[in-house]
C-alpha cells in the first residue's frame, strides 16, 4: 500500500501519513501526464486545490481507493469518474469554519470602515479623513443567509459588537437559532432589514443567483453585502449595477464565479465601494494545518479500517451500531445468493429485514447485499460502497425491499431472494454470537456459519445419508467443520448445509451427489 501527496501539505499532516506506516511519496507540481504515469502505484492520493484529478488520471489508476482533498471544494476532482471507478473522495468540511467566520468579520469591518480604500489612499501619499468616514456596527442588524456552522460562528462573534441578528435558513432548528441569538425569519425579511447582509450557503442550483437585482432592490440603500461563501450565489452583473448605481452602499467579496477573475469580472475591481480578497477565507496557518491533519487521519482510517468519514461520493451519516453488526452478514448473503445463482442474469432481487432491523435505516445493509452480489459476478470484483449502486443498475439489478418488525426465533434476520429463469434462491441469515449464520434456504430451516467453504444440498430424507456424505468428503480430504440439516417432514425433503475447511472440486461434488442421492448440491465460498 502507498500514498501519493501531489500538492504542498502542512508538515503536521505529512507526519500523520508517515506515522501510519504506509509509505508516502510527496511530489507536488506534477503535470497531468506525469501524474497518469505514476498513479498506478498508489492506493491513496492526497491533494489540495492544485492537482487536477481528471478522468484520465482516474482511469490511469489501478488500485487507487481514495482521493483526499485537504480543504472543502472538490471542483478539481472529476467526481463522477471517481465514483464510477469506486474511488472514494473525501474532504475536510469543518476544518475551515473558524477561519471563514473570522475572515467574514474582517471583511465586514473592512467594508464598514473603508479600511482597504483608506489604506490605498495613504499609500498614494494622501491624507483624506472625511472621504473614508464609515459606519458603526453597534445597534445595526446583521442579516445571515445560511445559519450553518460558519454563519453561526459569525453570529456568535458579531453579537459582541451589539448587532441584532436575523437569519434565514431552511434547515436550522429554531432552538439552535435561539441558542445563538439569531431570530429566524423569511429570506425576504432578512434582505429587507439587514444593514450588513452576509451569505453562508453552499452553491447549489437553488442558491445560484439567489441575490440578483430584485433582491438588491429590496435591500436598504445603506446596506453592505458580504460573500465569503461561494462565487455565483450573488449575480455578478447585478452586483456591478447595484454598486455602481448605489442601489446598495457597498460590498465585500472573497469569492467569485471564476477564480482568478475573468475579463468580464474585472470591471467590478473599478468600483470604490467594493472590498475584495482573492479567496482567502481558509488561508490561515491554523486552517491549513487543520485540513492537512484531518485529511491525513480520514485517508488513513479508510485505507486501514475501511471507515468512511467526510465522504463526497458515499453514503453519509453515522451508522447505528446494531445495523453495523449486520453489514458482514448482508454482504455474505449477497455473495451466497449470487454464487448459488451462478453467472446467470438476475431477474428479480428481493431483500427483507425482519425484527429489530426493520426499524433501522437499511440503506447501508442494502448496499452491502449488492456489494456481495456484484463481487460474486465475473469482472465486478471492484464493487464497493462508492460504485455498487451504479454497477448494479448497469446490470439491471434493482432491489425490492420489505420490512417486518415481528421476527421469529432470532432478534433480526435478513432475507435475500434471487430469482432467475425457473430458479429461486431464497436465503435467510442472522447473527448468532457475533457470527453471520445462514439459517434458511427456500423455506428449509437449519443453522450454519457463513464463512469459508460451504456445501448446500437438497435430498430425500432417508437413514444413512449423513454418513455417506461424510465418508466421500473424508475420503477426498475434505474436513467438515460443521453440519446442519433441516427438512419439511420426517422422510420428506431435506436440506443439508456443511461448513468445510477444504475446497470441494466439481469432481468430488459429483462423487458426493452419486453416493448420497443429492438432487441439487452446490459448493460456495464466502470470503
Ligand atoms: C441556506 C440554504 C439555502 C442551504 C441549502 C443547503 C446547508 N444548506 N443551506 C439558506 N443545502 C438557501 C438559504
Coordinates of N, CA, C and O in Angstrom, one line a residue, residues 78-234:
X78 N -12.7 15.0 -10.7 CA -13.8 14.5 -11.5 C -14.6 13.5 -10.7 O -14.2 12.3 -10.7
X79 N -15.6 14.0 -9.9 CA -16.3 13.1 -9.0 C -17.0 11.9 -9.7 O -16.9 10.8 -9.3
X80 N -17.8 12.2 -10.8 CA -18.4 11.0 -11.5 C -17.4 10.0 -11.9 O -17.7 8.8 -11.8
X81 N -16.3 10.4 -12.4 CA -15.3 9.4 -12.9 C -14.7 8.6 -11.7 O -14.6 7.4 -11.7
X82 N -14.5 9.3 -10.5 CA -14.0 8.6 -9.3 C -15.1 7.6 -8.9 O -14.8 6.5 -8.5
X83 N -16.3 8.1 -8.9 CA -17.4 7.2 -8.4 C -17.5 5.9 -9.2 O -17.6 4.8 -8.7
X84 N -17.5 6.1 -10.5 CA -17.6 5.0 -11.4 C -16.5 4.0 -11.2 O -16.7 2.8 -11.2
X85 N -15.3 4.5 -10.9 CA -14.2 3.6 -10.6 C -14.1 3.1 -9.2 O -13.2 2.3 -8.9
X86 N -15.1 3.5 -8.4 CA -15.1 3.0 -7.0 C -14.0 3.7 -6.1 O -13.7 3.2 -5.1
X87 N -13.6 4.9 -6.5 CA -12.6 5.6 -5.7 C -13.4 6.6 -4.8 O -14.1 7.5 -5.3
X88 N -13.2 6.5 -3.5 CA -13.8 7.3 -2.5 C -13.2 8.7 -2.6 O -11.9 8.8 -2.7
X89 N -14.0 9.8 -2.5 CA -13.5 11.1 -2.5 C -13.9 11.7 -1.1 O -15.0 11.7 -0.8
X90 N -12.9 12.2 -0.4 CA -13.1 12.8 0.9 C -12.6 14.3 0.9 O -11.7 14.6 0.2
X91 N -13.2 15.1 1.8 CA -12.7 16.4 2.0 C -12.7 16.7 3.5 O -12.9 15.8 4.3
X92 N -12.5 18.0 3.9 CA -12.4 18.3 5.3 C -13.4 19.5 5.5 O -13.0 20.6 5.7
X93 N -14.7 19.2 5.6 CA -15.7 20.3 5.6 C -15.6 21.2 6.8 O -16.1 22.3 6.7
X94 N -15.1 20.7 7.9 CA -15.2 21.5 9.1 C -13.9 22.2 9.5 O -13.9 23.1 10.3
X95 N -12.8 21.9 8.8 CA -11.5 22.5 9.3 C -11.4 24.0 9.0 O -10.6 24.7 9.7
X96 N -12.2 24.5 8.1 CA -12.1 25.9 7.7 C -13.1 26.8 8.4 O -13.1 28.0 8.1
X97 N -14.0 26.3 9.2 CA -15.1 27.0 9.7 C -14.7 28.3 10.4 O -15.2 29.4 10.0
X98 N -13.8 28.2 11.3 CA -13.4 29.4 12.1 C -12.7 30.4 11.3 O -12.9 31.6 11.4
X99 N -11.8 30.0 10.4 CA -11.1 30.9 9.5 C -12.1 31.6 8.6 O -11.9 32.8 8.4
X100 N -13.1 30.9 8.1 CA -14.1 31.5 7.2 C -14.9 32.6 8.0 O -15.1 33.7 7.5
X101 N -15.2 32.2 9.2 CA -16.1 33.1 10.1 C -15.2 34.3 10.4 O -15.7 35.5 10.3
X102 N -14.0 34.2 10.8 CA -13.2 35.3 11.1 C -12.9 36.2 9.9 O -12.9 37.4 10.0
X103 N -12.7 35.6 8.7 CA -12.5 36.4 7.5 C -13.8 37.2 7.2 O -13.7 38.4 6.8
X104 N -14.9 36.6 7.5 CA -16.2 37.3 7.2 C -16.2 38.6 8.1 O -16.6 39.7 7.7
X105 N -15.9 38.4 9.4 CA -15.9 39.5 10.3 C -14.9 40.6 9.9 O -15.2 41.8 9.9
X106 N -13.7 40.1 9.4 CA -12.7 41.1 8.9 C -13.2 41.9 7.7 O -13.0 43.1 7.6
X107 N -13.9 41.2 6.8 CA -14.4 41.8 5.6 C -15.5 42.8 6.0 O -15.7 43.9 5.4
X108 N -16.4 42.4 7.0 CA -17.5 43.3 7.4 C -16.9 44.6 8.0 O -17.3 45.7 7.6
X109 N -15.9 44.5 8.8 CA -15.3 45.7 9.4 C -14.5 46.5 8.4 O -14.5 47.7 8.4
X110 N -13.8 45.8 7.5 CA -13.1 46.5 6.4 C -14.0 47.3 5.6 O -13.7 48.5 5.3
X111 N -15.2 46.8 5.2 CA -16.2 47.5 4.4 C -16.8 48.6 5.2 O -17.0 49.7 4.7
X112 N -17.2 48.3 6.5 CA -17.9 49.3 7.3 C -17.0 50.6 7.5 O -17.5 51.7 7.6
X113 N -15.7 50.4 7.6 CA -14.7 51.5 7.9 C -13.8 51.9 6.7 O -12.9 52.6 6.9
X114 N -14.1 51.3 5.6 CA -13.4 51.7 4.3 C -11.9 51.5 4.5 O -11.1 52.3 4.0
X115 N -11.5 50.5 5.2 CA -10.1 50.3 5.5 C -9.2 50.1 4.3 O -8.2 50.7 4.1
X116 N -9.6 49.2 3.4 CA -8.7 49.0 2.2 C -8.6 50.2 1.3 O -7.5 50.6 0.9
X117 N -9.7 51.0 1.2 CA -9.7 52.2 0.4 C -8.8 53.2 1.0 O -8.0 53.9 0.4
X118 N -8.9 53.4 2.3 CA -8.1 54.4 3.1 C -6.6 54.0 3.0 O -5.7 54.8 2.8
X119 N -6.4 52.7 3.1 CA -5.0 52.2 3.0 C -4.4 52.5 1.7 O -3.3 53.0 1.6
X120 N -5.1 52.2 0.6 CA -4.6 52.5 -0.7 C -4.3 54.0 -0.9 O -3.3 54.4 -1.4
X121 N -5.2 54.8 -0.3 CA -5.1 56.3 -0.4 C -3.8 56.7 0.3 O -3.0 57.5 -0.2
X122 N -3.6 56.2 1.5 CA -2.4 56.5 2.3 C -1.2 56.2 1.5 O -0.2 57.0 1.5
X123 N -1.2 55.0 0.9 CA 0.0 54.6 0.2 C 0.3 55.5 -1.0 O 1.4 55.4 -1.5
X124 N -0.7 56.2 -1.5 CA -0.5 57.1 -2.5 C 0.0 58.5 -2.0 O 0.1 59.5 -2.7
X125 N 0.2 58.6 -0.7 CA 0.7 59.8 -0.1 C -0.4 60.8 0.4 O -0.2 61.9 0.8
X126 N -1.7 60.3 0.3 CA -2.8 61.2 0.6 C -3.2 61.1 2.1 O -2.8 60.2 2.8
X127 N -3.9 62.1 2.5 CA -4.5 62.1 3.9 C -5.9 62.6 3.8 O -6.2 63.8 3.8
X128 N -6.8 61.6 3.5 CA -8.2 62.0 3.3 C -9.1 61.5 4.4 O -9.3 60.2 4.5
X129 N -9.6 62.3 5.3 CA -10.3 61.8 6.5 C -11.8 61.8 6.3 O -12.4 60.8 6.5
X130 N -12.4 62.8 5.7 CA -13.8 62.7 5.5 C -14.3 61.7 4.5 O -15.3 61.1 4.6
X131 N -13.4 61.5 3.4 CA -13.8 60.6 2.3 C -14.0 59.2 2.8 O -14.9 58.5 2.3
X132 N -13.3 58.8 3.9 CA -13.3 57.4 4.3 C -14.1 57.2 5.6 O -13.9 56.2 6.3
X133 N -14.9 58.2 6.0 CA -15.8 58.0 7.2 C -16.7 56.8 7.0 O -17.2 56.6 5.9
X134 N -16.9 56.0 8.0 CA -17.6 54.8 7.9 C -18.9 54.7 8.7 O -19.5 55.8 9.0
X135 N -19.3 53.5 9.1 CA -20.5 53.3 9.9 C -20.1 52.4 11.1 O -19.2 51.6 10.9
X136 N -20.8 52.5 12.2 CA -20.6 51.6 13.4 C -21.4 50.4 13.1 O -22.5 50.4 12.5
X137 N -21.0 49.3 13.7 CA -21.8 48.1 13.7 C -22.8 48.1 14.9 O -23.8 47.5 14.8
X138 N -22.4 48.8 15.9 CA -23.2 48.9 17.1 C -24.7 49.2 16.8 O -25.0 50.2 16.1
X139 N -25.6 48.3 17.3 CA -27.0 48.6 17.1 C -27.6 48.3 15.7 O -28.8 48.3 15.5
X140 N -26.7 47.9 14.8 CA -27.2 47.6 13.4 C -27.7 46.1 13.3 O -27.4 45.3 14.2
X141 N -28.3 45.8 12.3 CA -28.9 44.5 12.1 C -28.0 43.7 11.1 O -27.7 44.2 10.0
X142 N -27.5 42.6 11.6 CA -26.8 41.6 10.7 C -27.7 40.6 10.2 O -28.4 39.9 10.9
X143 N -27.8 40.6 8.8 CA -28.7 39.5 8.2 C -27.8 38.4 7.8 O -26.8 38.6 7.1
X144 N -28.1 37.2 8.2 CA -27.3 36.0 7.9 C -28.1 35.0 7.0 O -29.2 34.5 7.5
X145 N -27.7 34.8 5.8 CA -28.4 33.9 4.9 C -27.6 32.6 4.9 O -26.5 32.5 4.5
X146 N -28.2 31.6 5.6 CA -27.5 30.3 5.8 C -26.8 30.3 7.2 O -25.7 30.8 7.3
X147 N -27.6 29.9 8.2 CA -27.1 29.9 9.6 C -26.6 28.5 9.9 O -27.1 27.9 10.8
X148 N -25.6 28.1 9.2 CA -25.0 26.8 9.5 C -23.8 27.0 10.4 O -23.8 27.9 11.3
X149 N -22.8 26.2 10.2 CA -21.6 26.3 11.1 C -20.8 27.6 10.9 O -20.5 28.2 11.9
X150 N -20.6 28.0 9.7 CA -19.9 29.3 9.5 C -20.8 30.5 9.9 O -20.4 31.3 10.7
X151 N -22.0 30.5 9.4 CA -23.0 31.5 9.7 C -23.2 31.7 11.2 O -23.2 32.8 11.8
X152 N -23.2 30.5 11.9 CA -23.4 30.5 13.3 C -22.2 31.1 14.1 O -22.4 31.9 15.0
X153 N -21.0 30.8 13.6 CA -19.8 31.4 14.3 C -19.7 32.9 14.0 O -19.3 33.6 14.9
X154 N -20.1 33.3 12.8 CA -20.2 34.8 12.5 C -21.2 35.4 13.5 O -20.8 36.5 14.1
X155 N -22.3 34.8 13.7 CA -23.3 35.3 14.6 C -22.8 35.5 16.0 O -22.9 36.5 16.6
X156 N -22.2 34.4 16.5 CA -21.7 34.4 17.9 C -20.7 35.6 18.1 O -20.6 36.2 19.1
X157 N -19.8 35.8 17.1 CA -18.8 36.9 17.2 C -19.4 38.3 17.1 O -19.1 39.1 17.9
X158 N -20.3 38.5 16.1 CA -20.8 39.9 15.9 C -21.9 40.3 16.9 O -22.2 41.5 17.0
X159 N -22.4 39.3 17.6 CA -23.3 39.6 18.7 C -22.6 40.5 19.7 O -23.2 41.4 20.3
X160 N -21.3 40.3 19.9 CA -20.5 41.1 20.8 C -20.2 42.5 20.3 O -19.6 43.3 21.0
X161 N -20.5 42.8 19.1 CA -20.5 44.2 18.6 C -21.8 44.8 18.8 O -22.1 45.9 18.3
X162 N -22.7 44.1 19.6 CA -24.0 44.6 19.9 C -24.9 44.8 18.6 O -25.6 45.7 18.4
X163 N -24.7 43.8 17.7 CA -25.6 43.8 16.5 C -26.8 43.0 16.8 O -26.8 42.0 17.6
X164 N -28.0 43.3 16.2 CA -29.1 42.4 16.3 C -29.0 41.4 15.1 O -28.6 41.8 14.0
X165 N -29.3 40.1 15.4 CA -29.0 39.1 14.4 C -30.3 38.5 13.9 O -31.2 38.1 14.6
X166 N -30.5 38.6 12.5 CA -31.7 37.9 11.9 C -31.1 37.0 10.9 O -30.1 37.3 10.3
X167 N -31.8 35.8 10.7 CA -31.2 34.9 9.8 C -32.3 34.2 9.0 O -33.5 34.1 9.4
X168 N -31.9 33.6 7.8 CA -32.8 32.7 7.1 C -32.0 31.4 6.9 O -30.9 31.4 6.4
X169 N -32.7 30.3 7.3 CA -32.1 29.0 7.0 C -33.2 28.0 7.0 O -33.8 27.8 8.0
X170 N -33.4 27.3 5.9 CA -34.5 26.3 5.8 C -34.2 25.1 6.7 O -35.1 24.3 6.9
X171 N -33.0 24.9 7.1 CA -32.7 23.6 7.8 C -32.4 23.8 9.3 O -32.2 22.8 10.0
X172 N -32.3 25.0 9.8 CA -31.8 25.2 11.1 C -33.0 25.1 12.1 O -34.0 25.7 12.0
X173 N -32.9 24.1 13.1 CA -33.9 24.0 14.1 C -34.0 25.3 14.9 O -33.0 25.9 15.3
X174 N -35.3 25.8 15.2 CA -35.5 27.1 15.9 C -34.7 27.1 17.2 O -34.2 28.2 17.6
X175 N -34.6 26.0 17.9 CA -34.0 26.1 19.3 C -32.5 26.3 19.1 O -31.9 27.0 20.0
X176 N -31.9 25.9 18.0 CA -30.5 26.2 17.8 C -30.3 27.6 17.5 O -29.4 28.3 18.0
X177 N -31.2 28.2 16.7 CA -31.1 29.6 16.3 C -31.3 30.4 17.6 O -30.5 31.4 17.8
X178 N -32.2 30.0 18.5 CA -32.5 30.8 19.7 C -31.2 30.7 20.6 O -30.8 31.7 21.2
X179 N -30.6 29.6 20.6 CA -29.4 29.4 21.4 C -28.2 30.3 21.0 O -27.5 30.8 21.9
X180 N -28.1 30.6 19.7 CA -27.0 31.5 19.3 C -27.5 32.9 19.2 O -26.8 33.8 18.8
X181 N -28.8 33.2 19.4 CA -29.3 34.5 19.5 C -29.7 35.1 18.1 O -29.7 36.3 17.9
X182 N -30.0 34.2 17.2 CA -30.4 34.6 15.8 C -32.0 34.5 15.7 O -32.5 33.4 16.0
X183 N -32.6 35.5 15.3 CA -34.0 35.5 15.0 C -34.2 35.0 13.6 O -33.8 35.6 12.7
X184 N -34.9 33.8 13.5 CA -35.1 33.2 12.1 C -36.3 33.9 11.5 O -37.3 34.0 12.2
X185 N -36.2 34.2 10.3 CA -37.4 34.7 9.6 C -37.3 34.4 8.1 O -36.5 33.5 7.7
X186 N -38.1 35.0 7.3 CA -38.1 34.7 5.8 C -36.8 35.3 5.2 O -36.3 36.3 5.7
X187 N -36.5 34.7 4.0 CA -35.4 35.3 3.2 C -35.7 36.7 2.9 O -34.8 37.6 3.0
X188 N -36.9 37.0 2.5 CA -37.3 38.3 2.1 C -37.1 39.3 3.2 O -36.6 40.4 3.0
X189 N -37.5 38.9 4.5 CA -37.4 39.9 5.6 C -35.9 40.1 5.9 O -35.5 41.3 6.1
X190 N -35.1 39.1 5.8 CA -33.6 39.3 6.1 C -33.1 40.3 5.1 O -32.4 41.2 5.4
X191 N -33.4 40.1 3.8 CA -32.9 41.0 2.8 C -33.4 42.5 3.0 O -32.6 43.4 2.9
X192 N -34.6 42.6 3.5 CA -35.2 44.0 3.7 C -34.6 44.7 5.0 O -34.5 45.9 4.9
X193 N -34.3 43.9 6.0 CA -34.0 44.6 7.3 C -32.5 44.7 7.5 O -32.0 45.4 8.4
X194 N -31.7 43.9 6.8 CA -30.2 43.9 7.1 C -29.5 45.2 6.8 O -29.7 45.8 5.7
X195 N -28.7 45.6 7.7 CA -27.7 46.7 7.5 C -26.4 46.1 6.8 O -25.8 46.7 6.0
X196 N -26.1 45.0 7.4 CA -25.0 44.2 6.8 C -25.6 42.8 6.5 O -26.3 42.2 7.4
X197 N -25.5 42.3 5.3 CA -26.0 41.0 4.9 C -24.9 40.1 4.5 O -24.1 40.4 3.6
X198 N -24.8 39.0 5.2 CA -23.7 38.0 4.9 C -24.2 36.7 4.5 O -25.2 36.2 5.1
X199 N -23.6 36.1 3.5 CA -24.1 34.8 2.9 C -23.2 33.6 3.4 O -22.0 33.7 3.3
X200 N -23.9 32.6 3.8 CA -23.1 31.4 4.2 C -23.8 30.1 3.8 O -24.0 29.2 4.6
X201 N -24.2 30.0 2.5 CA -24.8 28.8 2.0 C -23.9 28.1 1.0 O -22.9 28.7 0.6
X202 N -24.1 26.8 0.8 CA -23.4 26.2 -0.3 C -23.8 26.8 -1.6 O -24.9 27.4 -1.7
X203 N -23.1 26.6 -2.7 CA -23.5 26.9 -4.1 C -24.3 25.7 -4.6 O -23.7 24.6 -4.8
X204 N -25.6 25.9 -4.8 CA -26.4 24.8 -5.3 C -27.3 25.4 -6.3 O -27.4 26.6 -6.5
X205 N -28.0 24.5 -7.1 CA -28.9 25.1 -8.1 C -29.9 26.1 -7.5 O -30.1 27.2 -8.1
X206 N -30.3 25.8 -6.2 CA -31.3 26.7 -5.6 C -30.7 28.0 -5.0 O -31.4 28.9 -4.6
X207 N -29.4 28.0 -4.9 CA -28.8 29.2 -4.3 C -28.0 30.0 -5.3 O -27.6 31.1 -5.1
X208 N -27.8 29.5 -6.5 CA -27.1 30.2 -7.6 C -28.0 31.4 -8.0 O -29.2 31.3 -8.1
X209 N -27.4 32.6 -8.0 CA -28.1 33.9 -8.3 C -29.2 34.2 -7.3 O -30.1 34.9 -7.7
X210 N -29.1 33.6 -6.1 CA -30.1 33.9 -5.1 C -30.2 35.4 -4.8 O -31.3 35.9 -4.5
X211 N -29.1 36.1 -4.9 CA -29.1 37.5 -4.8 C -28.8 38.1 -6.1 O -27.7 38.1 -6.7
X212 N -29.9 38.7 -6.7 CA -29.8 39.3 -8.1 C -30.5 40.7 -8.0 O -30.9 41.1 -6.8
X213 N -30.8 41.3 -9.1 CA -31.4 42.7 -9.0 C -32.6 42.8 -8.1 O -32.7 43.7 -7.3
X214 N -33.6 41.9 -8.3 CA -34.8 42.1 -7.4 C -34.5 42.1 -5.9 O -35.1 42.9 -5.2
X215 N -33.5 41.3 -5.5 CA -33.1 41.3 -4.1 C -32.3 42.6 -3.8 O -32.5 43.2 -2.7
X216 N -31.4 43.0 -4.6 CA -30.7 44.3 -4.4 C -31.7 45.4 -4.2 O -31.6 46.3 -3.3
X217 N -32.8 45.4 -5.0 CA -33.8 46.5 -4.9 C -34.5 46.4 -3.6 O -35.1 47.4 -3.1
X218 N -34.6 45.2 -3.0 CA -35.3 45.1 -1.7 C -34.4 45.5 -0.5 O -34.9 45.7 0.6
X219 N -33.1 45.6 -0.7 CA -32.2 45.9 0.4 C -32.2 47.4 0.7 O -32.6 48.2 -0.1
X220 N -31.8 47.7 1.9 CA -31.6 49.1 2.3 C -30.6 49.7 1.4 O -29.5 49.1 1.1
X221 N -30.7 51.0 1.0 CA -29.7 51.7 0.2 C -28.4 51.8 1.0 O -27.3 51.9 0.4
X222 N -28.5 51.7 2.3 CA -27.3 51.9 3.1 C -26.6 50.5 3.4 O -25.6 50.5 4.1
X223 N -27.2 49.4 2.8 CA -26.7 48.1 3.2 C -25.4 47.7 2.6 O -25.0 48.2 1.5
X224 N -24.6 46.8 3.3 CA -23.4 46.3 2.8 C -23.6 44.7 2.6 O -24.1 44.1 3.5
X225 N -23.3 44.2 1.4 CA -23.4 42.8 1.2 C -22.1 42.1 1.2 O -21.1 42.6 0.6
X226 N -22.0 40.9 2.0 CA -20.7 40.3 2.1 C -20.9 38.8 1.6 O -21.8 38.1 2.0
X227 N -19.9 38.4 0.8 CA -19.9 37.0 0.4 C -18.5 36.4 0.6 O -17.6 36.7 -0.2
X228 N -18.4 35.5 1.6 CA -17.2 34.8 1.9 C -17.5 33.3 1.7 O -16.8 32.4 2.2
X229 N -18.7 33.0 1.0 CA -19.1 31.6 0.9 C -18.7 31.0 -0.4 O -17.6 30.3 -0.5
X230 N -19.4 31.3 -1.5 CA -19.1 30.7 -2.8 C -19.4 31.7 -3.9 O -20.5 32.4 -3.8
X231 N -18.6 31.8 -4.9 CA -18.9 32.6 -6.1 C -20.2 32.1 -6.8 O -20.4 30.9 -6.8
X232 N -21.0 33.0 -7.3 CA -22.2 32.5 -8.1 C -23.5 32.6 -7.3 O -24.5 32.6 -7.9
X233 N -23.4 32.7 -5.9 CA -24.6 32.9 -5.2 C -25.2 34.3 -5.4 O -26.4 34.5 -5.5
X234 N -24.3 35.2 -5.6 CA -24.7 36.6 -6.0 C -24.4 36.8 -7.5 O -23.3 36.4 -8.0

